[in-house]
Coordinates of C-alpha atoms in Angstrom, one line a residue:
Chain D
M1 CA 45.9 11.7 85.4
G2 CA 45.4 13.7 88.6
V3 CA 48.0 13.2 91.3
T4 CA 46.2 13.4 94.5
I5 CA 47.7 13.9 97.9
D6 CA 46.5 10.5 99.3
L7 CA 47.8 8.7 96.3
L8 CA 51.2 10.4 96.9
L9 CA 51.1 9.6 100.6
N10 CA 50.1 6.0 100.0
A11 CA 52.9 5.6 97.5
I12 CA 55.4 6.9 100.0
A13 CA 54.1 4.7 102.8
S14 CA 54.1 1.5 100.9
G15 CA 57.5 2.5 99.5
I16 CA 59.0 2.8 103.0
L17 CA 57.5 -0.5 104.1
L18 CA 58.7 -2.2 100.9
G19 CA 62.1 -0.6 101.5
G20 CA 62.4 -2.4 104.9
L21 CA 62.0 -5.7 103.1
Y22 CA 64.6 -4.8 100.5
A23 CA 67.0 -3.9 103.2
A24 CA 66.6 -7.3 104.9
V25 CA 66.9 -9.2 101.6
S26 CA 70.1 -7.1 100.8
L27 CA 71.6 -7.5 104.2
G28 CA 73.3 -10.8 103.4
V29 CA 74.8 -9.4 100.2
S30 CA 76.1 -6.4 102.1
I31 CA 78.0 -8.8 104.3
S32 CA 79.1 -11.2 101.6
F33 CA 79.8 -8.9 98.7
G34 CA 80.3 -5.6 100.7
M35 CA 82.6 -6.9 103.5
L36 CA 84.1 -10.2 102.3
D37 CA 84.3 -9.4 98.5
I38 CA 82.4 -12.7 97.7
V39 CA 80.0 -12.0 94.8
N40 CA 77.3 -14.2 96.0
I41 CA 74.7 -13.9 93.2
A42 CA 72.9 -16.9 94.6
H43 CA 71.8 -15.0 97.7
P44 CA 68.3 -14.2 96.4
A45 CA 67.9 -17.9 95.6
F46 CA 68.7 -18.7 99.2
V47 CA 66.1 -16.1 100.3
I48 CA 63.6 -18.0 98.2
L49 CA 64.7 -21.2 99.7
G50 CA 63.9 -19.6 103.1
S51 CA 60.5 -18.5 101.8
F52 CA 59.7 -22.2 100.9
V53 CA 60.8 -23.5 104.3
A54 CA 58.4 -21.0 105.9
Y55 CA 55.8 -22.1 103.5
I56 CA 56.1 -25.8 104.4
A57 CA 56.1 -25.1 108.1
N58 CA 53.0 -22.8 107.7
T59 CA 51.0 -25.2 105.6
T60 CA 51.8 -28.4 107.5
L61 CA 52.1 -27.2 111.1
G62 CA 50.5 -23.9 110.9
A63 CA 53.7 -22.3 112.2
D64 CA 54.3 -18.6 112.0
P65 CA 56.7 -17.7 109.2
L66 CA 58.9 -15.4 111.4
L67 CA 59.2 -18.0 114.2
T68 CA 60.1 -20.7 111.7
S69 CA 62.8 -18.6 110.2
I70 CA 64.5 -18.0 113.6
V71 CA 64.3 -21.7 114.2
V72 CA 65.9 -22.7 110.8
A73 CA 68.4 -19.8 110.8
P74 CA 71.1 -22.1 112.3
V75 CA 70.5 -24.6 109.5
F76 CA 71.0 -21.9 106.9
Y77 CA 74.1 -20.8 108.9
A78 CA 75.5 -24.4 108.5
L79 CA 74.7 -24.4 104.8
G80 CA 76.5 -21.1 104.5
A81 CA 79.5 -22.4 106.2
L82 CA 79.5 -25.4 103.8
V83 CA 79.2 -23.2 100.7
F84 CA 82.0 -21.0 102.0
Q85 CA 84.3 -24.0 102.6
V86 CA 83.7 -25.3 99.0
Y87 CA 84.2 -21.8 97.6
Y88 CA 87.4 -21.3 99.7
V89 CA 88.9 -24.6 98.9
S90 CA 88.1 -24.4 95.0
F91 CA 88.8 -20.8 94.2
E92 CA 89.9 -18.5 97.0
R93 CA 93.0 -20.5 98.1
H94 CA 94.4 -20.6 94.6
G95 CA 94.5 -16.8 94.4
R96 CA 92.1 -14.7 92.5
D97 CA 90.0 -16.4 89.9
S98 CA 86.7 -14.4 89.9
L99 CA 85.5 -15.9 86.7
R100 CA 85.0 -19.4 88.1
G101 CA 83.8 -18.1 91.5
L102 CA 81.0 -16.2 89.7
A103 CA 80.2 -19.2 87.6
F104 CA 80.1 -21.2 90.8
F105 CA 77.5 -19.0 92.5
F106 CA 75.5 -18.7 89.3
G107 CA 75.3 -22.5 89.1
L108 CA 74.2 -22.6 92.7
M109 CA 71.5 -20.1 92.0
F110 CA 70.4 -22.1 89.0
I111 CA 70.4 -25.5 90.9
T112 CA 68.4 -24.0 93.8
E113 CA 65.8 -22.5 91.4
V114 CA 65.4 -25.5 89.2
G115 CA 65.4 -27.8 92.2
L116 CA 62.6 -25.8 93.8
I117 CA 60.7 -25.9 90.5
L118 CA 61.0 -29.7 90.4
V119 CA 59.6 -30.0 93.9
F120 CA 57.0 -27.2 94.1
G121 CA 56.2 -26.4 90.4
V122 CA 55.8 -22.9 89.2
D123 CA 52.6 -22.0 91.1
Y124 CA 52.6 -19.0 93.4
R125 CA 52.5 -20.0 97.1
S126 CA 51.6 -17.9 100.1
V127 CA 51.2 -18.3 103.9
Q128 CA 48.4 -17.8 106.3
T129 CA 48.8 -15.7 109.5
A130 CA 46.6 -13.5 111.7
Y131 CA 48.4 -10.3 110.5
I132 CA 47.8 -11.0 106.8
G133 CA 44.6 -9.1 105.9
P134 CA 43.9 -6.3 108.4
S135 CA 45.4 -2.9 108.1
L136 CA 45.8 0.3 110.2
N137 CA 44.2 3.4 108.8
F138 CA 45.6 6.9 109.3
G139 CA 43.2 9.2 107.5
E140 CA 43.5 8.3 103.9
V141 CA 46.7 6.4 104.3
G142 CA 46.2 2.6 104.9
I143 CA 49.0 0.6 106.3
P144 CA 48.6 -3.1 105.8
L145 CA 49.9 -5.2 108.7
R146 CA 51.1 -7.7 106.0
L147 CA 53.7 -4.9 105.2
L148 CA 54.2 -3.4 108.6
V149 CA 55.1 -6.6 110.4
P150 CA 58.0 -7.6 107.9
C151 CA 59.2 -4.0 108.0
V152 CA 59.5 -3.9 111.8
A153 CA 61.1 -7.3 111.8
S154 CA 63.5 -6.2 109.2
L155 CA 64.6 -3.2 111.3
A156 CA 65.1 -5.5 114.2
L157 CA 67.2 -7.9 112.1
L158 CA 69.4 -5.0 110.8
A159 CA 69.8 -3.6 114.3
T160 CA 70.8 -7.0 115.7
I161 CA 73.4 -7.6 113.0
Q162 CA 74.8 -4.0 113.4
L163 CA 75.0 -4.4 117.2
F164 CA 76.7 -7.7 116.8
L165 CA 79.3 -6.3 114.4
R166 CA 80.0 -3.3 116.5
R167 CA 79.9 -4.7 120.0
S168 CA 81.0 -8.4 119.9
F169 CA 84.6 -9.6 119.5
T170 CA 83.8 -11.8 116.5
G171 CA 81.7 -9.0 114.9
R172 CA 84.7 -6.6 115.2
A173 CA 86.9 -9.2 113.7
I174 CA 84.6 -9.5 110.8
L175 CA 84.8 -5.6 110.3
A176 CA 88.6 -5.9 110.6
V177 CA 88.8 -8.7 108.0
A178 CA 86.8 -6.6 105.6
Q179 CA 89.5 -3.9 105.9
N180 CA 92.8 -5.9 106.1
Q181 CA 93.1 -9.6 106.2
V182 CA 96.8 -9.7 106.8
A183 CA 96.7 -7.2 109.7
L184 CA 94.1 -9.5 111.3
Q185 CA 96.5 -12.4 111.0
F186 CA 99.1 -10.5 112.8
Q187 CA 96.7 -10.1 115.6
G188 CA 96.5 -13.8 116.0
A189 CA 93.0 -14.3 114.6
D190 CA 92.4 -16.8 111.8
P191 CA 91.0 -14.7 108.9
I192 CA 89.6 -17.8 107.1
R193 CA 87.6 -18.8 110.1
I194 CA 86.2 -15.2 110.6
R195 CA 85.3 -15.1 106.9
R196 CA 83.5 -18.4 107.2
I197 CA 81.5 -17.2 110.1
A198 CA 80.6 -13.9 108.4
F199 CA 79.5 -15.7 105.2
A200 CA 77.5 -18.3 107.2
L201 CA 75.8 -15.4 109.0
S202 CA 75.0 -13.8 105.6
I203 CA 73.1 -17.0 104.5
A204 CA 71.4 -17.2 107.9
T205 CA 69.9 -13.7 107.3
A206 CA 68.4 -15.2 104.0
A207 CA 66.3 -17.6 106.1
I208 CA 64.6 -14.6 107.9
A209 CA 64.5 -12.4 104.8
G210 CA 62.7 -15.3 103.0
A211 CA 60.0 -15.5 105.6
L212 CA 59.5 -11.7 105.4
L213 CA 59.2 -12.0 101.6
I214 CA 56.5 -14.7 101.7
I215 CA 54.5 -12.6 104.2
I216 CA 54.5 -9.7 101.8
Q217 CA 54.0 -11.4 98.5
P218 CA 53.1 -14.8 97.1
I219 CA 56.3 -16.5 95.6
E220 CA 57.4 -19.0 93.2
P221 CA 60.8 -20.4 92.6
S222 CA 62.0 -17.9 89.9
V223 CA 61.1 -14.8 92.0
D224 CA 64.8 -14.7 93.0
R225 CA 65.6 -13.2 89.6
D226 CA 63.6 -10.0 90.4
Y227 CA 65.7 -9.6 93.5
I228 CA 69.2 -9.9 91.9
G229 CA 69.1 -6.4 90.5
R230 CA 67.5 -5.2 93.8
V231 CA 70.1 -6.6 96.2
F232 CA 73.0 -5.5 94.3
A233 CA 71.6 -2.0 93.6
V234 CA 70.9 -1.6 97.4
C235 CA 74.3 -2.9 98.3
V236 CA 76.2 -0.6 95.9
L237 CA 74.0 2.4 96.5
G238 CA 74.3 1.9 100.3
G239 CA 78.1 1.8 100.1
M240 CA 79.4 -1.7 100.1
G241 CA 79.1 -3.3 103.5
S242 CA 77.5 -0.4 105.4
I243 CA 74.4 -1.6 107.4
P244 CA 72.9 1.9 107.9
G245 CA 73.7 2.4 104.2
T246 CA 71.8 -0.8 103.3
L247 CA 68.7 0.5 105.1
L248 CA 68.9 3.9 103.6
A249 CA 69.4 2.5 100.1
G250 CA 66.6 -0.1 100.6
L251 CA 64.2 2.7 101.6
I252 CA 65.3 4.8 98.5
L253 CA 64.7 1.8 96.2
G254 CA 61.4 1.0 97.9
I255 CA 60.1 4.5 97.4
A256 CA 61.3 4.8 93.8
E257 CA 59.7 1.4 92.9
S258 CA 56.4 2.4 94.6
F259 CA 56.3 5.7 92.7
T260 CA 57.1 3.9 89.5
A261 CA 54.4 1.3 90.1
T262 CA 51.8 3.9 91.1
F263 CA 52.4 6.4 88.3
Y264 CA 53.7 4.3 85.3
G265 CA 52.4 0.8 86.1
P266 CA 53.8 -2.2 88.0
S267 CA 55.4 -3.8 85.0
W268 CA 58.1 -1.1 84.9
A269 CA 59.1 -1.7 88.5
P270 CA 61.8 -4.3 87.9
A271 CA 63.6 -1.7 85.7
V272 CA 64.0 0.8 88.5
S273 CA 66.7 -1.1 90.4
F274 CA 68.8 -1.5 87.3
G275 CA 68.5 2.2 86.6
L276 CA 69.5 2.9 90.1
L277 CA 72.4 0.5 89.9
L278 CA 73.8 2.0 86.7
L279 CA 73.3 5.5 87.9
T280 CA 75.2 4.8 91.2
L281 CA 78.0 3.1 89.2
A282 CA 78.3 6.0 86.9
I283 CA 78.1 8.8 89.3
R284 CA 79.2 7.6 92.8
P285 CA 80.5 4.0 92.7
A286 CA 81.5 4.3 96.5
G287 CA 77.8 4.6 97.4
L288 CA 76.0 6.8 99.7
L289 CA 77.6 5.8 103.0
G290 CA 80.7 4.2 101.6
R291 CA 84.1 4.4 103.1
Chain V
M1 CA 96.1 -14.4 57.1
R2 CA 96.7 -17.3 54.7
R3 CA 96.7 -19.7 57.7
H4 CA 93.2 -18.3 58.7
I5 CA 91.9 -18.8 55.2
G6 CA 93.1 -22.3 55.3
F7 CA 91.3 -23.0 58.6
L8 CA 88.2 -21.5 57.2
L9 CA 88.2 -23.7 54.1
A10 CA 88.8 -26.7 56.3
A11 CA 86.0 -25.7 58.7
L12 CA 83.6 -25.2 55.7
A13 CA 84.6 -28.6 54.4
V14 CA 83.6 -30.1 57.8
A15 CA 80.4 -28.1 57.6
L16 CA 79.7 -29.5 54.1
L17 CA 80.3 -33.1 55.4
V18 CA 77.8 -32.3 58.2
Y19 CA 75.3 -31.0 55.7
L20 CA 75.7 -34.1 53.4
G21 CA 75.3 -36.3 56.5
T22 CA 72.1 -34.8 57.5
A23 CA 70.7 -34.6 54.0
W24 CA 71.4 -38.3 53.7
I25 CA 69.4 -39.0 56.9
G26 CA 66.8 -36.5 55.4
N27 CA 64.7 -36.4 58.6
D28 CA 63.3 -33.0 59.7
Y29 CA 63.9 -34.0 63.4
V30 CA 67.7 -34.0 62.7
Y31 CA 67.4 -30.4 61.4
F32 CA 65.4 -29.3 64.5
A33 CA 67.9 -30.8 66.9
G34 CA 70.9 -29.8 64.9
Y35 CA 69.7 -26.1 64.7
V36 CA 69.5 -25.9 68.5
V37 CA 72.9 -27.4 69.0
L38 CA 74.5 -25.2 66.4
Q39 CA 72.8 -22.1 67.9
Y40 CA 74.6 -23.0 71.1
V41 CA 77.9 -23.3 69.3
V42 CA 77.5 -19.7 68.2
L43 CA 76.4 -18.5 71.7
A44 CA 79.1 -20.4 73.6
T45 CA 81.7 -19.2 71.1
A46 CA 80.6 -15.6 71.5
W47 CA 80.4 -15.8 75.3
N48 CA 84.0 -17.2 75.4
I49 CA 85.5 -14.2 73.5
L50 CA 84.7 -12.1 76.5
G51 CA 84.4 -14.7 79.3
G52 CA 87.3 -17.0 78.3
Y53 CA 89.8 -14.8 76.5
T54 CA 89.3 -11.7 78.6
G55 CA 88.0 -13.1 81.9
Y56 CA 84.9 -11.0 82.2
V57 CA 81.7 -12.9 83.0
N58 CA 78.6 -12.0 81.0
F59 CA 75.4 -13.3 82.7
G60 CA 73.1 -11.5 80.2
S61 CA 73.6 -13.7 77.1
A62 CA 69.8 -14.0 76.9
A63 CA 69.5 -10.2 76.5
F64 CA 71.9 -10.0 73.6
F65 CA 70.3 -13.0 72.0
A66 CA 66.9 -11.4 72.5
V67 CA 67.9 -8.2 70.8
G68 CA 68.5 -10.4 67.6
V69 CA 65.2 -12.3 68.1
Y70 CA 63.2 -9.1 68.4
T71 CA 64.9 -7.3 65.6
T72 CA 63.6 -10.1 63.4
V73 CA 60.1 -9.8 64.8
V74 CA 60.1 -6.1 64.1
I75 CA 61.5 -6.5 60.6
H76 CA 59.0 -9.3 59.9
K77 CA 56.2 -7.0 60.7
T78 CA 57.5 -4.0 58.7
L79 CA 59.9 -4.6 55.9
A80 CA 59.7 -8.5 55.8
L81 CA 63.3 -8.8 54.6
P82 CA 64.8 -12.3 54.1
V83 CA 66.7 -13.7 57.2
P84 CA 70.3 -13.2 55.8
A85 CA 69.5 -9.5 55.5
I86 CA 68.4 -9.2 59.1
L87 CA 71.5 -11.0 60.4
P88 CA 73.9 -7.9 60.3
L89 CA 71.1 -5.6 61.7
G90 CA 70.4 -7.8 64.7
G91 CA 74.1 -8.3 65.3
L92 CA 74.8 -4.6 65.0
L93 CA 72.0 -3.6 67.5
A94 CA 73.3 -6.3 70.0
G95 CA 76.8 -5.1 69.5
I96 CA 75.9 -1.5 70.3
L97 CA 74.1 -2.7 73.4
G98 CA 77.3 -4.5 74.4
L99 CA 79.4 -1.4 73.7
G100 CA 77.1 0.8 75.8
M101 CA 77.0 -1.7 78.7
G102 CA 80.7 -2.0 78.6
Y103 CA 81.3 1.8 78.4
L104 CA 79.2 2.3 81.6
T105 CA 80.6 -0.5 83.6
L106 CA 83.9 -1.8 82.4
R107 CA 85.9 1.1 83.8
L108 CA 85.0 -0.2 87.3
R109 CA 85.8 -3.6 88.7
G110 CA 84.9 -6.5 86.4
V111 CA 82.3 -7.8 88.8
F112 CA 80.1 -4.7 88.3
F113 CA 79.9 -5.5 84.6
S114 CA 78.7 -9.0 85.5
I115 CA 76.0 -7.7 87.9
A116 CA 74.9 -5.2 85.4
T117 CA 74.5 -7.9 82.6
L118 CA 72.5 -10.0 85.0
A119 CA 70.1 -7.1 85.6
L120 CA 70.1 -6.1 81.9
A121 CA 68.1 -9.3 80.9
I122 CA 65.5 -8.4 83.4
V123 CA 65.1 -4.8 82.2
L124 CA 65.0 -5.7 78.5
N125 CA 62.4 -8.3 79.5
S126 CA 60.2 -5.7 81.1
M127 CA 60.6 -3.4 78.1
I128 CA 59.5 -6.1 75.7
V129 CA 56.5 -7.0 78.0
N130 CA 55.5 -3.3 77.8
W131 CA 56.0 -3.1 74.0
S132 CA 52.8 -4.1 72.4
F133 CA 54.1 -3.8 68.8
V134 CA 56.2 -7.0 69.2
G135 CA 53.3 -8.8 71.0
G136 CA 54.1 -7.7 74.6
G137 CA 53.8 -10.4 77.2
R138 CA 51.3 -12.4 75.1
G139 CA 53.9 -13.0 72.4
A140 CA 53.8 -12.7 68.6
Y141 CA 53.4 -15.3 65.8
V142 CA 55.9 -15.3 63.0
I143 CA 54.6 -17.2 60.0
R144 CA 57.4 -18.7 58.0
P145 CA 57.3 -19.1 54.2
R146 CA 56.0 -22.6 53.3
E147 CA 58.9 -23.4 51.0
I148 CA 62.2 -22.0 50.0
A149 CA 64.2 -22.5 46.8
F150 CA 67.1 -25.1 46.8
F151 CA 66.0 -26.6 50.2
T152 CA 63.5 -29.5 51.0
S153 CA 62.0 -27.5 53.9
Y154 CA 62.3 -24.2 55.6
V155 CA 63.7 -25.9 58.7
Q156 CA 66.5 -27.4 56.6
Y157 CA 67.3 -23.9 55.3
L158 CA 67.5 -22.5 58.8
F159 CA 69.7 -25.4 59.8
V160 CA 72.2 -24.7 57.0
L161 CA 72.1 -21.0 57.8
M162 CA 73.0 -21.8 61.4
L163 CA 75.7 -24.3 60.2
V164 CA 77.4 -21.5 58.3
L165 CA 77.0 -19.0 61.2
A166 CA 78.5 -21.5 63.6
T167 CA 81.4 -22.2 61.2
L168 CA 82.1 -18.4 60.8
A169 CA 81.8 -18.0 64.6
V170 CA 84.4 -20.6 65.4
W171 CA 86.6 -19.1 62.7
I172 CA 86.4 -15.6 64.1
A173 CA 87.1 -16.8 67.6
R174 CA 90.2 -18.7 66.4
M175 CA 91.4 -15.6 64.5
V176 CA 90.9 -13.4 67.6
E177 CA 92.7 -15.8 69.7
R178 CA 95.8 -15.8 67.6
S179 CA 95.9 -12.0 66.9
R180 CA 97.4 -9.0 68.7
L181 CA 93.9 -8.5 70.0
G182 CA 93.8 -11.9 71.5
R183 CA 97.2 -11.6 73.2
G184 CA 96.1 -8.3 74.6
L185 CA 92.9 -9.8 76.0
A186 CA 94.9 -12.7 77.5
A187 CA 97.1 -10.2 79.2
I188 CA 94.0 -8.5 80.7
R189 CA 92.7 -11.9 81.9
D190 CA 96.0 -12.9 83.5
D191 CA 96.8 -9.5 85.2
E192 CA 94.9 -6.4 84.2
L193 CA 97.0 -4.1 86.2
A194 CA 100.2 -5.4 84.7
A195 CA 98.7 -5.3 81.2
E196 CA 97.7 -1.6 81.7
A197 CA 101.2 -0.8 83.0
A198 CA 102.8 -2.6 80.0
G199 CA 100.9 -0.3 77.7
V200 CA 98.0 -2.5 76.7
P201 CA 94.9 -0.3 76.0
T202 CA 92.8 -2.4 78.3
L203 CA 89.5 -0.4 78.1
K204 CA 89.6 -0.3 74.3
L205 CA 90.3 -4.0 74.0
K206 CA 87.6 -4.8 76.5
L207 CA 85.1 -2.7 74.6
I208 CA 86.0 -4.5 71.3
A209 CA 85.6 -7.9 73.0
T210 CA 82.2 -6.9 74.5
T211 CA 81.0 -5.5 71.2
L212 CA 82.1 -8.5 69.1
S213 CA 80.7 -10.9 71.7
G214 CA 77.4 -9.0 71.7
F215 CA 77.2 -8.9 67.9
M216 CA 77.7 -12.7 67.6
M217 CA 75.0 -13.4 70.2
G218 CA 72.6 -11.1 68.4
V219 CA 73.2 -12.8 65.1
A220 CA 72.5 -16.1 66.8
G221 CA 69.1 -14.9 67.8
V222 CA 67.9 -13.6 64.5
P223 CA 66.7 -16.8 62.8
L224 CA 64.9 -18.0 66.0
P225 CA 61.5 -16.4 65.4
Y226 CA 61.2 -18.3 62.0
F227 CA 62.4 -21.5 63.8
V228 CA 59.9 -21.5 66.6
T229 CA 57.2 -19.4 64.8
Y230 CA 56.0 -18.0 68.1
V231 CA 58.0 -15.7 70.2
E232 CA 57.2 -14.5 73.8
P233 CA 59.4 -12.8 76.4
S234 CA 59.6 -15.5 79.1
G235 CA 60.9 -18.1 76.6
T236 CA 63.3 -15.7 74.8
F237 CA 64.8 -14.4 78.1
S238 CA 64.9 -17.8 79.7
L239 CA 67.8 -18.3 82.1
G240 CA 68.5 -21.5 80.0
Y241 CA 70.3 -19.5 77.3
A242 CA 72.4 -17.6 79.9
V243 CA 73.4 -20.7 81.8
N244 CA 74.2 -22.7 78.6
A245 CA 76.2 -19.9 77.0
M246 CA 78.4 -19.9 80.1
A247 CA 78.4 -23.6 81.1
M248 CA 79.4 -24.8 77.6
P249 CA 82.7 -22.9 77.4
L250 CA 83.6 -23.6 81.1
I251 CA 82.9 -27.3 80.7
G252 CA 84.7 -27.5 77.3
G253 CA 87.7 -25.3 78.3
T254 CA 87.9 -21.5 78.0
T255 CA 91.3 -20.7 76.7
S256 CA 90.9 -22.1 73.2
W257 CA 88.3 -21.9 70.4
L258 CA 88.0 -25.6 70.6
G259 CA 86.6 -25.6 74.2
P260 CA 83.3 -23.9 73.6
L261 CA 82.9 -26.0 70.4
I262 CA 83.3 -29.3 72.4
G263 CA 81.2 -28.0 75.2
A264 CA 78.4 -26.9 73.0
L265 CA 78.3 -30.1 70.9
L266 CA 78.5 -32.3 74.0
L267 CA 76.1 -30.5 76.3
G268 CA 73.8 -29.5 73.4
T269 CA 73.4 -33.0 72.2
L270 CA 73.0 -34.3 75.8
Q271 CA 70.2 -31.8 76.3
Q272 CA 68.5 -32.9 73.2
V273 CA 68.5 -36.4 74.4
A274 CA 67.5 -35.5 77.9
T275 CA 64.6 -33.3 76.8
V276 CA 63.1 -36.2 75.0
T277 CA 63.8 -38.9 77.6
L278 CA 63.5 -36.9 80.8
S279 CA 62.1 -33.3 80.9
A280 CA 63.2 -29.8 80.1
T281 CA 63.5 -28.9 83.7
V282 CA 65.5 -31.9 84.8
N283 CA 67.8 -31.2 81.8
L284 CA 68.5 -27.6 83.1
L285 CA 69.2 -29.1 86.5
I286 CA 71.8 -31.4 84.9
V287 CA 73.5 -28.4 83.2
G288 CA 73.6 -26.5 86.5
I289 CA 75.1 -29.4 88.4
L290 CA 77.6 -30.0 85.6
L291 CA 78.6 -26.4 85.6
V292 CA 79.3 -26.4 89.4
L293 CA 81.2 -29.7 89.2
F294 CA 83.4 -28.5 86.5
V295 CA 84.3 -25.2 87.8
T296 CA 85.1 -26.6 91.3
L297 CA 86.9 -29.9 90.2
A298 CA 88.1 -29.4 86.6
P299 CA 88.7 -25.7 86.2
D300 CA 90.3 -26.1 82.8
G301 CA 87.4 -28.0 81.4
I302 CA 87.5 -31.1 79.2
L303 CA 90.4 -29.6 77.2
G304 CA 92.4 -29.2 80.5
L305 CA 91.6 -32.8 81.5
G306 CA 92.7 -34.0 78.0
R307 CA 95.9 -32.1 78.3
A308 CA 96.6 -33.6 81.7
I309 CA 96.1 -37.1 80.4
V310 CA 98.4 -36.5 77.4
R311 CA 101.0 -35.1 79.8
R312 CA 100.8 -38.2 82.1
V313 CA 101.0 -40.6 79.3
R314 CA 104.1 -38.7 77.9
R315 CA 105.8 -38.8 81.2
R316 CA 105.3 -42.5 81.7
D317 CA 106.7 -43.2 78.2
G318 CA 109.6 -40.8 78.6

């Protein structure tokens, strides 16, 4: 098989665009797992929930998925706060019991997925917008707007969160609670409240990531499983809780998957994230931009 | 050792009673339903050796189970050995997979092991989809022999086989629980750092538990192709196996061999009824909700609830 330059360039371009989406989907996990040490394996399920909300608004009201996701993000924030409260009262307060905490999130993932199957069935759903279809052409390299718009939106989301963490008081408190919970208590801040805000924020990003996802690809309720390996690979490779690291790792995964799909066939793409995850754990568990 | 042999004999006697009971009913449906429930007894017991005794969560039960399933598919298409001969082979392969996974991830924090097992099922799934010899994504038919000596039907034969496997699995789990190994695993579960400091060879014990648990899950999968006669990846890797293998011990109680047994019998039977009366999807939803309710409200499972009631009654009397 001849590897032509345009095939290569196209693979890189779509890899970068896909990487933007992976960074957005993984952002929530970088906050919950990377900063708060809460292993929220249900995060991809919340992302799919966000996709279905965007789908409903798009088919019934003709609303733009991105706009919908910004409107419903506060609802997801409230949902996140509720989940954190249950998690905190049932597990965290009694000291470390990671076994049951993991089982709890696994159960949440399962309930969300099966619940969506009961309501929507297992058919693939997609949205209709003006930017799905046309593409920009640069010589031999085509850039579909369907991929470009989510990628730009993802960069905006990452930048907003990064700015919030670095500049605002609450954001800095979240970074502090990630480092030392007791020290924060001495400063007179309530670490539980800060953790609740951070976790709720991570679920709010799932609403937006879900909208981006359904713009890029048609989805059905069990698509979340394809993303479990990806989000944790990105989170660990990026270096637990680093937002620039999340973007970098997302791009690396996107390009790696795009190459695999182009040169070996798309059915191998899900295995890439797992390989990347194992490789990172074996060689550099601290990740690329880890502390 | 004599106590363990005694328990095995008692367990086999119970299994014999179960066999006689089903033979007396003599309906093939009983064998079908019974097989599924007993398969879950093996899976839940195997999960609990790592999850309950050691405190390490395995989300990839379906992957280990599938190794057993596809070992049978390969053997069926090549050597065509009888099922009992495939059992150790399927178990061994799944055990090696467990050892490899454990070796790569168990030296880090436990949560990385859990995440890796979650992704493992997805990777094995895409490997099977790409492997046309075992049917790829389309699936493969496994024709079972029409009849078999000493049994009224092939399904009865598989049911008895699974009954023996379930008995052995519970026996092994009980033996592990009460051995030096079990005490070492419990020490890891309670405080790994302290265990390490006290001279418990934590990595070695964790690897033994992962391998043994993987072995038993693989064995549980071996007879499945002959049971369902048609094997395809999405059914074999279904999240149902992973969630049940985990929910059953957590609902029954994780610290004792009795917990997974109670959980599997209860939840397995409930699902057999719910599949007939409601639907397979609703029935998975019930399992998910029960799992979340139990881990949040009754962290020690049914066994823990039972113990609490006994304690309260005693206190009132005394």
